[in-house]
Amino acid sequence: MSDDVVRRGRWPWVLLIVVAILAVLIVVAEFVARSILPGIVRGIVIEQLELPADQELDVDASGILLPQLIGGRLDELHLQTDAVTIGGVTGAAAVTAVGVPLHGGVLDGAAGTVRIDQDEFVALAAASDLPIDEIAFAAPNVTATSSFTVIGVPVPVALTVEPGADAGELLLTPVELRVAGVTLNAAEIAERFGDAAAGLTQPHRICIADQLPAGITVTGLTIQHSTAVIDVDVDGAIITDAALQHNGVCS
């Protein structure tokens, strides 16, 4: 048997071995990338948001990382934590960013949710001018106990408000009021009590822009079971524009 025949016979095996080695190297490189990337992203997020160094933050990237790393852009990046404190309010947060540049540039987009319990929601509601004594979740609405004064006499009430968001602010819209066991809607309240109950019949806004980076905008608020869920949208330029990384302002 000639040497050429022997070499031709070995060639498929050599090729198979090379392919196998490359496959192993790719798997190892992917594993290394997934081990290193979360720590890098976590460090950047903690630094930009000025969070504690020991902040718990889970980071996960979708898809196969190597092609994305070579291309310099991650398809999807998921950030999640069970407890983060921003502006004195603590809740669980989850954000998904798409089109994440690795060498400078803006995100294609990002959105997420912040979940807070009833006590934390009370702290937020205290920032409004709605006269509130206590708050209880009654999904999908919120029930607040309060009172107003008629001819010098305090009248206790239970006010039901519909949560929402508008123009970046949390919005609490009264839908009904219970006074002495009688349920009244906003129009009936105004008719019976006039200016004395005016503060209970108008929508009330809660601005938290000064507690969040300017690049994060509140887009929704819903009550799910025992949790208030705040939806947020993230400006893709937040990773390059320092002004968007600083807290916003309330007018």
PDB file of C-alpha atoms in Angstrom:
ATOM      1  CA  MET A   1       0.000   0.000   0.000  1.00  0.00           C
ATOM      2  CA  SER A   2       1.465   3.351  -1.071  1.00  0.00           C
ATOM      3  CA  ASP A   3       2.131   6.222   1.328  1.00  0.00           C
ATOM      4  CA  ASP A   4      -0.467   8.342  -0.522  1.00  0.00           C
ATOM      5  CA  VAL A   5      -3.156   5.774   0.135  1.00  0.00           C
ATOM      6  CA  VAL A   6      -2.193   5.573   3.806  1.00  0.00           C
ATOM      7  CA  ARG A   7      -2.301   9.365   4.137  1.00  0.00           C
ATOM      8  CA  ARG A   8      -5.696   9.526   2.434  1.00  0.00           C
ATOM      9  CA  GLY A   9      -6.955   6.875   4.819  1.00  0.00           C
ATOM     10  CA  ARG A  10      -5.761   8.807   7.862  1.00  0.00           C
ATOM     11  CA  TRP A  11      -7.089  12.163   6.719  1.00  0.00           C
ATOM     12  CA  PRO A  12     -10.756  11.658   7.834  1.00  0.00           C
ATOM     13  CA  TRP A  13      -9.577  10.583  11.280  1.00  0.00           C
ATOM     14  CA  VAL A  14      -7.253  13.560  11.610  1.00  0.00           C
ATOM     15  CA  LEU A  15     -10.069  15.857  10.549  1.00  0.00           C
ATOM     16  CA  LEU A  16     -12.415  14.225  13.056  1.00  0.00           C
ATOM     17  CA  ILE A  17      -9.901  14.672  15.867  1.00  0.00           C
ATOM     18  CA  VAL A  18      -9.334  18.345  14.953  1.00  0.00           C
ATOM     19  CA  VAL A  19     -13.094  18.979  14.902  1.00  0.00           C
ATOM     20  CA  ALA A  20     -13.486  17.251  18.273  1.00  0.00           C
ATOM     21  CA  ILE A  21     -10.687  19.338  19.793  1.00  0.00           C
ATOM     22  CA  LEU A  22     -12.214  22.540  18.424  1.00  0.00           C
ATOM     23  CA  ALA A  23     -15.615  21.547  19.842  1.00  0.00           C
ATOM     24  CA  VAL A  24     -14.076  20.993  23.263  1.00  0.00           C
ATOM     25  CA  LEU A  25     -12.265  24.339  23.085  1.00  0.00           C
ATOM     26  CA  ILE A  26     -15.501  26.114  22.134  1.00  0.00           C
ATOM     27  CA  VAL A  27     -17.340  24.492  25.041  1.00  0.00           C
ATOM     28  CA  VAL A  28     -14.550  25.465  27.436  1.00  0.00           C
ATOM     29  CA  ALA A  29     -14.450  29.024  26.066  1.00  0.00           C
ATOM     30  CA  GLU A  30     -18.243  29.307  26.414  1.00  0.00           C
ATOM     31  CA  PHE A  31     -18.021  28.066  29.998  1.00  0.00           C
ATOM     32  CA  VAL A  32     -15.271  30.569  30.795  1.00  0.00           C
ATOM     33  CA  ALA A  33     -17.249  33.391  29.187  1.00  0.00           C
ATOM     34  CA  ARG A  34     -20.331  32.547  31.239  1.00  0.00           C
ATOM     35  CA  SER A  35     -18.226  32.384  34.391  1.00  0.00           C
ATOM     36  CA  ILE A  36     -16.519  35.734  33.867  1.00  0.00           C
ATOM     37  CA  LEU A  37     -19.211  37.880  32.238  1.00  0.00           C
ATOM     38  CA  PRO A  38     -21.700  37.973  35.178  1.00  0.00           C
ATOM     39  CA  GLY A  39     -19.040  39.288  37.550  1.00  0.00           C
ATOM     40  CA  ILE A  40     -18.030  42.041  35.134  1.00  0.00           C
ATOM     41  CA  VAL A  41     -21.627  43.136  34.505  1.00  0.00           C
ATOM     42  CA  ARG A  42     -22.461  42.984  38.210  1.00  0.00           C
ATOM     43  CA  GLY A  43     -19.526  45.244  39.042  1.00  0.00           C
ATOM     44  CA  ILE A  44     -20.542  47.812  36.430  1.00  0.00           C
ATOM     45  CA  VAL A  45     -24.183  47.908  37.563  1.00  0.00           C
ATOM     46  CA  ILE A  46     -23.258  48.239  41.232  1.00  0.00           C
ATOM     47  CA  GLU A  47     -20.833  51.062  40.448  1.00  0.00           C
ATOM     48  CA  GLN A  48     -23.242  52.982  38.206  1.00  0.00           C
ATOM     49  CA  LEU A  49     -26.202  52.724  40.616  1.00  0.00           C
ATOM     50  CA  GLU A  50     -24.003  53.225  43.694  1.00  0.00           C
ATOM     51  CA  LEU A  51     -25.255  50.035  45.309  1.00  0.00           C
ATOM     52  CA  PRO A  52     -23.538  48.270  48.240  1.00  0.00           C
ATOM     53  CA  ALA A  53     -20.511  46.208  47.261  1.00  0.00           C
ATOM     54  CA  ASP A  54     -22.181  43.055  48.587  1.00  0.00           C
ATOM     55  CA  GLN A  55     -25.425  43.665  46.657  1.00  0.00           C
ATOM     56  CA  GLU A  56     -26.970  40.364  45.546  1.00  0.00           C
ATOM     57  CA  LEU A  57     -27.455  40.476  41.757  1.00  0.00           C
ATOM     58  CA  ASP A  58     -27.991  37.583  39.361  1.00  0.00           C
ATOM     59  CA  VAL A  59     -26.759  38.094  35.795  1.00  0.00           C
ATOM     60  CA  ASP A  60     -27.582  35.842  32.859  1.00  0.00           C
ATOM     61  CA  ALA A  61     -27.086  36.231  29.111  1.00  0.00           C
ATOM     62  CA  SER A  62     -29.267  34.482  26.555  1.00  0.00           C
ATOM     63  CA  GLY A  63     -27.997  32.367  23.676  1.00  0.00           C
ATOM     64  CA  ILE A  64     -24.485  31.181  22.868  1.00  0.00           C
ATOM     65  CA  LEU A  65     -22.068  33.794  24.136  1.00  0.00           C
ATOM     66  CA  LEU A  66     -18.982  33.336  21.973  1.00  0.00           C
ATOM     67  CA  PRO A  67     -20.469  34.672  18.709  1.00  0.00           C
ATOM     68  CA  GLN A  68     -21.956  37.580  20.660  1.00  0.00           C
ATOM     69  CA  LEU A  69     -18.640  38.371  22.350  1.00  0.00           C
ATOM     70  CA  ILE A  70     -16.863  38.256  19.000  1.00  0.00           C
ATOM     71  CA  GLY A  71     -19.509  40.536  17.516  1.00  0.00           C
ATOM     72  CA  GLY A  72     -19.204  42.910  20.473  1.00  0.00           C
ATOM     73  CA  ARG A  73     -22.903  42.888  21.368  1.00  0.00           C
ATOM     74  CA  LEU A  74     -25.063  40.724  23.639  1.00  0.00           C
ATOM     75  CA  ASP A  75     -28.510  39.781  22.361  1.00  0.00           C
ATOM     76  CA  GLU A  76     -30.218  39.727  25.781  1.00  0.00           C
ATOM     77  CA  LEU A  77     -28.983  40.323  29.295  1.00  0.00           C
ATOM     78  CA  HIS A  78     -31.123  39.539  32.352  1.00  0.00           C
ATOM     79  CA  LEU A  79     -30.488  41.164  35.735  1.00  0.00           C
ATOM     80  CA  GLN A  80     -32.407  40.110  38.833  1.00  0.00           C
ATOM     81  CA  THR A  81     -32.263  40.642  42.581  1.00  0.00           C
ATOM     82  CA  ASP A  82     -34.612  39.694  45.394  1.00  0.00           C
ATOM     83  CA  ALA A  83     -33.855  42.836  47.389  1.00  0.00           C
ATOM     84  CA  VAL A  84     -32.427  46.186  46.354  1.00  0.00           C
ATOM     85  CA  THR A  85     -32.844  49.542  48.097  1.00  0.00           C
ATOM     86  CA  ILE A  86     -33.182  52.661  45.952  1.00  0.00           C
ATOM     87  CA  GLY A  87     -34.304  55.948  47.391  1.00  0.00           C
ATOM     88  CA  GLY A  88     -35.165  54.370  50.726  1.00  0.00           C
ATOM     89  CA  VAL A  89     -37.603  51.875  49.197  1.00  0.00           C
ATOM     90  CA  THR A  90     -36.682  48.188  49.085  1.00  0.00           C
ATOM     91  CA  GLY A  91     -38.048  45.675  46.608  1.00  0.00           C
ATOM     92  CA  ALA A  92     -37.236  42.876  44.183  1.00  0.00           C
ATOM     93  CA  ALA A  93     -36.125  43.983  40.723  1.00  0.00           C
ATOM     94  CA  ALA A  94     -35.765  42.309  37.335  1.00  0.00           C
ATOM     95  CA  VAL A  95     -34.530  43.987  34.153  1.00  0.00           C
ATOM     96  CA  THR A  96     -33.982  42.639  30.645  1.00  0.00           C
ATOM     97  CA  ALA A  97     -31.697  44.579  28.308  1.00  0.00           C
ATOM     98  CA  VAL A  98     -31.412  43.868  24.584  1.00  0.00           C
ATOM     99  CA  GLY A  99     -28.615  44.753  22.207  1.00  0.00           C
ATOM    100  CA  VAL A 100     -26.016  45.340  24.914  1.00  0.00           C
ATOM    101  CA  PRO A 101     -22.783  46.835  23.476  1.00  0.00           C
ATOM    102  CA  LEU A 102     -19.524  45.522  24.874  1.00  0.00           C
ATOM    103  CA  HIS A 103     -17.259  48.238  23.507  1.00  0.00           C
ATOM    104  CA  GLY A 104     -19.215  51.431  24.041  1.00  0.00           C
ATOM    105  CA  GLY A 105     -22.499  52.654  22.623  1.00  0.00           C
ATOM    106  CA  VAL A 106     -26.129  52.581  23.673  1.00  0.00           C
ATOM    107  CA  LEU A 107     -28.478  49.728  24.474  1.00  0.00           C
ATOM    108  CA  ASP A 108     -31.123  48.835  21.922  1.00  0.00           C
ATOM    109  CA  GLY A 109     -33.549  48.947  24.836  1.00  0.00           C
ATOM    110  CA  ALA A 110     -34.324  47.715  28.338  1.00  0.00           C
ATOM    111  CA  ALA A 111     -37.366  47.277  30.546  1.00  0.00           C
ATOM    112  CA  GLY A 112     -38.153  45.675  33.869  1.00  0.00           C
ATOM    113  CA  THR A 113     -40.210  45.535  37.025  1.00  0.00           C
ATOM    114  CA  VAL A 114     -39.781  46.442  40.671  1.00  0.00           C
ATOM    115  CA  ARG A 115     -41.903  44.525  43.181  1.00  0.00           C
ATOM    116  CA  ILE A 116     -42.564  46.008  46.624  1.00  0.00           C
ATOM    117  CA  ASP A 117     -44.687  44.828  49.527  1.00  0.00           C
ATOM    118  CA  GLN A 118     -47.514  46.678  51.219  1.00  0.00           C
ATOM    119  CA  ASP A 119     -45.324  48.410  53.821  1.00  0.00           C
ATOM    120  CA  GLU A 120     -42.973  49.758  51.169  1.00  0.00           C
ATOM    121  CA  PHE A 121     -45.945  50.956  49.138  1.00  0.00           C
ATOM    122  CA  VAL A 122     -47.223  52.866  52.179  1.00  0.00           C
ATOM    123  CA  ALA A 123     -43.865  54.667  52.282  1.00  0.00           C
ATOM    124  CA  LEU A 124     -44.304  55.686  48.651  1.00  0.00           C
ATOM    125  CA  ALA A 125     -47.930  56.744  49.125  1.00  0.00           C
ATOM    126  CA  ALA A 126     -46.870  58.976  52.004  1.00  0.00           C
ATOM    127  CA  ALA A 127     -45.183  61.170  49.404  1.00  0.00           C
ATOM    128  CA  SER A 128     -48.578  62.049  47.904  1.00  0.00           C
ATOM    129  CA  ASP A 129     -51.033  64.595  49.266  1.00  0.00           C
ATOM    130  CA  LEU A 130     -53.698  61.924  49.658  1.00  0.00           C
ATOM    131  CA  PRO A 131     -54.852  61.877  53.304  1.00  0.00           C
ATOM    132  CA  ILE A 132     -54.050  58.298  54.305  1.00  0.00           C
ATOM    133  CA  ASP A 133     -54.044  56.607  57.686  1.00  0.00           C
ATOM    134  CA  GLU A 134     -53.629  52.985  56.555  1.00  0.00           C
ATOM    135  CA  ILE A 135     -53.348  51.113  53.251  1.00  0.00           C
ATOM    136  CA  ALA A 136     -54.319  47.557  52.312  1.00  0.00           C
ATOM    137  CA  PHE A 137     -53.983  45.788  48.979  1.00  0.00           C
ATOM    138  CA  ALA A 138     -57.248  44.527  47.495  1.00  0.00           C
ATOM    139  CA  ALA A 139     -56.073  43.448  44.019  1.00  0.00           C
ATOM    140  CA  PRO A 140     -56.403  44.920  41.515  1.00  0.00           C
ATOM    141  CA  ASN A 141     -57.033  48.046  43.604  1.00  0.00           C
ATOM    142  CA  VAL A 142     -55.785  49.587  46.844  1.00  0.00           C
ATOM    143  CA  THR A 143     -57.951  50.415  49.849  1.00  0.00           C
ATOM    144  CA  ALA A 144     -56.939  53.337  52.038  1.00  0.00           C
ATOM    145  CA  THR A 145     -58.554  54.352  55.318  1.00  0.00           C
ATOM    146  CA  SER A 146     -58.704  58.042  55.993  1.00  0.00           C
ATOM    147  CA  SER A 147     -60.996  60.788  57.252  1.00  0.00           C
ATOM    148  CA  PHE A 148     -62.184  64.264  56.452  1.00  0.00           C
ATOM    149  CA  THR A 149     -63.877  66.889  58.575  1.00  0.00           C
ATOM    150  CA  VAL A 150     -67.449  68.112  58.159  1.00  0.00           C
ATOM    151  CA  ILE A 151     -68.578  70.948  60.484  1.00  0.00           C
ATOM    152  CA  GLY A 152     -65.704  70.144  62.800  1.00  0.00           C
ATOM    153  CA  VAL A 153     -66.588  66.466  63.018  1.00  0.00           C
ATOM    154  CA  PRO A 154     -64.109  63.874  61.619  1.00  0.00           C
ATOM    155  CA  VAL A 155     -65.758  61.448  59.190  1.00  0.00           C
ATOM    156  CA  PRO A 156     -63.873  58.101  58.822  1.00  0.00           C
ATOM    157  CA  VAL A 157     -63.858  56.657  55.305  1.00  0.00           C
ATOM    158  CA  ALA A 158     -62.507  53.709  53.335  1.00  0.00           C
ATOM    159  CA  LEU A 159     -61.268  54.860  49.945  1.00  0.00           C
ATOM    160  CA  THR A 160     -60.657  52.495  47.014  1.00  0.00           C
ATOM    161  CA  VAL A 161     -58.133  53.728  44.455  1.00  0.00           C
ATOM    162  CA  GLU A 162     -57.075  52.306  41.115  1.00  0.00           C
ATOM    163  CA  PRO A 163     -53.268  52.219  40.748  1.00  0.00           C
ATOM    164  CA  GLY A 164     -51.567  53.209  37.523  1.00  0.00           C
ATOM    165  CA  ALA A 165     -48.865  55.405  36.027  1.00  0.00           C
ATOM    166  CA  ASP A 166     -48.836  58.494  33.854  1.00  0.00           C
ATOM    167  CA  ALA A 167     -46.003  60.652  32.537  1.00  0.00           C
ATOM    168  CA  GLY A 168     -43.463  58.781  34.660  1.00  0.00           C
ATOM    169  CA  GLU A 169     -45.387  59.179  37.907  1.00  0.00           C
ATOM    170  CA  LEU A 170     -47.392  56.718  39.977  1.00  0.00           C
ATOM    171  CA  LEU A 171     -51.100  57.522  39.821  1.00  0.00           C
ATOM    172  CA  LEU A 172     -53.799  56.704  42.382  1.00  0.00           C
ATOM    173  CA  THR A 173     -57.297  57.313  41.018  1.00  0.00           C
ATOM    174  CA  PRO A 174     -60.218  57.138  43.511  1.00  0.00           C
ATOM    175  CA  VAL A 175     -63.037  54.892  42.294  1.00  0.00           C
ATOM    176  CA  GLU A 176     -65.302  54.600  45.329  1.00  0.00           C
ATOM    177  CA  LEU A 177     -65.653  55.634  48.948  1.00  0.00           C
ATOM    178  CA  ARG A 178     -67.378  53.906  51.837  1.00  0.00           C
ATOM    179  CA  VAL A 179     -68.825  56.194  54.507  1.00  0.00           C
ATOM    180  CA  ALA A 180     -70.805  54.679  57.388  1.00  0.00           C
ATOM    181  CA  GLY A 181     -71.397  51.519  55.383  1.00  0.00           C
ATOM    182  CA  VAL A 182     -72.602  53.401  52.279  1.00  0.00           C
ATOM    183  CA  THR A 183     -70.615  53.107  49.030  1.00  0.00           C
ATOM    184  CA  LEU A 184     -70.331  56.278  46.947  1.00  0.00           C
ATOM    185  CA  ASN A 185     -68.563  57.002  43.673  1.00  0.00           C
ATOM    186  CA  ALA A 186     -66.504  60.148  43.086  1.00  0.00           C
ATOM    187  CA  ALA A 187     -69.449  62.170  41.731  1.00  0.00           C
ATOM    188  CA  GLU A 188     -71.670  61.249  44.679  1.00  0.00           C
ATOM    189  CA  ILE A 189     -68.917  62.151  47.137  1.00  0.00           C
ATOM    190  CA  ALA A 190     -68.545  65.609  45.593  1.00  0.00           C
ATOM    191  CA  GLU A 191     -72.321  66.107  45.591  1.00  0.00           C
ATOM    192  CA  ARG A 192     -72.788  65.162  49.246  1.00  0.00           C
ATOM    193  CA  PHE A 193     -69.678  66.608  50.871  1.00  0.00           C
ATOM    194  CA  GLY A 194     -68.426  69.253  48.440  1.00  0.00           C
ATOM    195  CA  ASP A 195     -65.033  70.832  49.131  1.00  0.00           C
ATOM    196  CA  ALA A 196     -64.672  68.970  52.427  1.00  0.00           C
ATOM    197  CA  ALA A 197     -63.979  65.744  50.524  1.00  0.00           C
ATOM    198  CA  ALA A 198     -62.308  67.248  47.474  1.00  0.00           C
ATOM    199  CA  GLY A 199     -58.954  65.761  48.441  1.00  0.00           C
ATOM    200  CA  LEU A 200     -60.433  62.280  48.332  1.00  0.00           C
ATOM    201  CA  THR A 201     -62.062  62.498  44.897  1.00  0.00           C
ATOM    202  CA  GLN A 202     -59.167  63.712  42.741  1.00  0.00           C
ATOM    203  CA  PRO A 203     -56.428  61.551  41.188  1.00  0.00           C
ATOM    204  CA  HIS A 204     -53.214  61.753  43.193  1.00  0.00           C
ATOM    205  CA  ARG A 205     -49.747  61.574  41.725  1.00  0.00           C
ATOM    206  CA  ILE A 206     -46.642  60.185  43.394  1.00  0.00           C
ATOM    207  CA  CYS A 207     -43.355  61.270  41.832  1.00  0.00           C
ATOM    208  CA  ILE A 208     -40.408  58.970  42.471  1.00  0.00           C
ATOM    209  CA  ALA A 209     -38.184  60.377  39.738  1.00  0.00           C
ATOM    210  CA  ASP A 210     -35.883  61.818  42.398  1.00  0.00           C
ATOM    211  CA  GLN A 211     -35.347  58.304  43.751  1.00  0.00           C
ATOM    212  CA  LEU A 212     -34.400  56.727  40.403  1.00  0.00           C
ATOM    213  CA  PRO A 213     -31.726  57.374  37.780  1.00  0.00           C
ATOM    214  CA  ALA A 214     -33.063  59.872  35.221  1.00  0.00           C
ATOM    215  CA  GLY A 215     -32.764  57.226  32.511  1.00  0.00           C
ATOM    216  CA  ILE A 216     -35.397  55.034  34.212  1.00  0.00           C
ATOM    217  CA  THR A 217     -39.067  55.941  33.667  1.00  0.00           C
ATOM    218  CA  VAL A 218     -42.066  54.468  35.484  1.00  0.00           C
ATOM    219  CA  THR A 219     -44.575  53.144  32.934  1.00  0.00           C
ATOM    220  CA  GLY A 220     -47.059  51.151  35.008  1.00  0.00           C
ATOM    221  CA  LEU A 221     -48.311  50.178  38.457  1.00  0.00           C
ATOM    222  CA  THR A 222     -50.471  47.158  39.264  1.00  0.00           C
ATOM    223  CA  ILE A 223     -51.374  45.207  42.379  1.00  0.00           C
ATOM    224  CA  GLN A 224     -50.791  41.468  42.178  1.00  0.00           C
ATOM    225  CA  HIS A 225     -51.834  39.545  45.274  1.00  0.00           C
ATOM    226  CA  SER A 226     -49.788  41.064  48.121  1.00  0.00           C
ATOM    227  CA  THR A 227     -47.315  42.885  45.881  1.00  0.00           C
ATOM    228  CA  ALA A 228     -47.237  46.191  44.051  1.00  0.00           C
ATOM    229  CA  VAL A 229     -45.565  45.783  40.650  1.00  0.00           C
ATOM    230  CA  ILE A 230     -43.964  48.889  39.175  1.00  0.00           C
ATOM    231  CA  ASP A 231     -43.058  48.663  35.476  1.00  0.00           C
ATOM    232  CA  VAL A 232     -40.087  50.679  34.266  1.00  0.00           C
ATOM    233  CA  ASP A 233     -38.509  51.535  30.943  1.00  0.00           C
ATOM    234  CA  VAL A 234     -34.788  52.177  30.628  1.00  0.00           C
ATOM    235  CA  ASP A 235     -33.291  54.691  28.199  1.00  0.00           C
ATOM    236  CA  GLY A 236     -30.699  52.885  26.088  1.00  0.00           C
ATOM    237  CA  ALA A 237     -28.285  55.793  26.443  1.00  0.00           C
ATOM    238  CA  ILE A 238     -28.056  55.350  30.214  1.00  0.00           C
ATOM    239  CA  ILE A 239     -24.778  53.460  29.898  1.00  0.00           C
ATOM    240  CA  THR A 240     -23.072  56.352  28.084  1.00  0.00           C
ATOM    241  CA  ASP A 241     -24.862  59.481  29.329  1.00  0.00           C
ATOM    242  CA  ALA A 242     -23.816  60.440  32.858  1.00  0.00           C
ATOM    243  CA  ALA A 243     -26.846  62.735  33.225  1.00  0.00           C
ATOM    244  CA  LEU A 244     -29.167  59.728  32.851  1.00  0.00           C
ATOM    245  CA  GLN A 245     -27.269  57.845  35.559  1.00  0.00           C
ATOM    246  CA  HIS A 246     -27.945  60.532  38.195  1.00  0.00           C
ATOM    247  CA  ASN A 247     -31.304  60.715  39.945  1.00  0.00           C
ATOM    248  CA  GLY A 248     -34.031  62.681  38.244  1.00  0.00           C
ATOM    249  CA  VAL A 249     -36.093  65.507  39.720  1.00  0.00           C
ATOM    250  CA  CYS A 250     -39.699  66.003  40.744  1.00  0.00           C
ATOM    251  CA  SER A 251     -41.335  69.203  39.604  1.00  0.00           C
TER     252      SER A 251
END
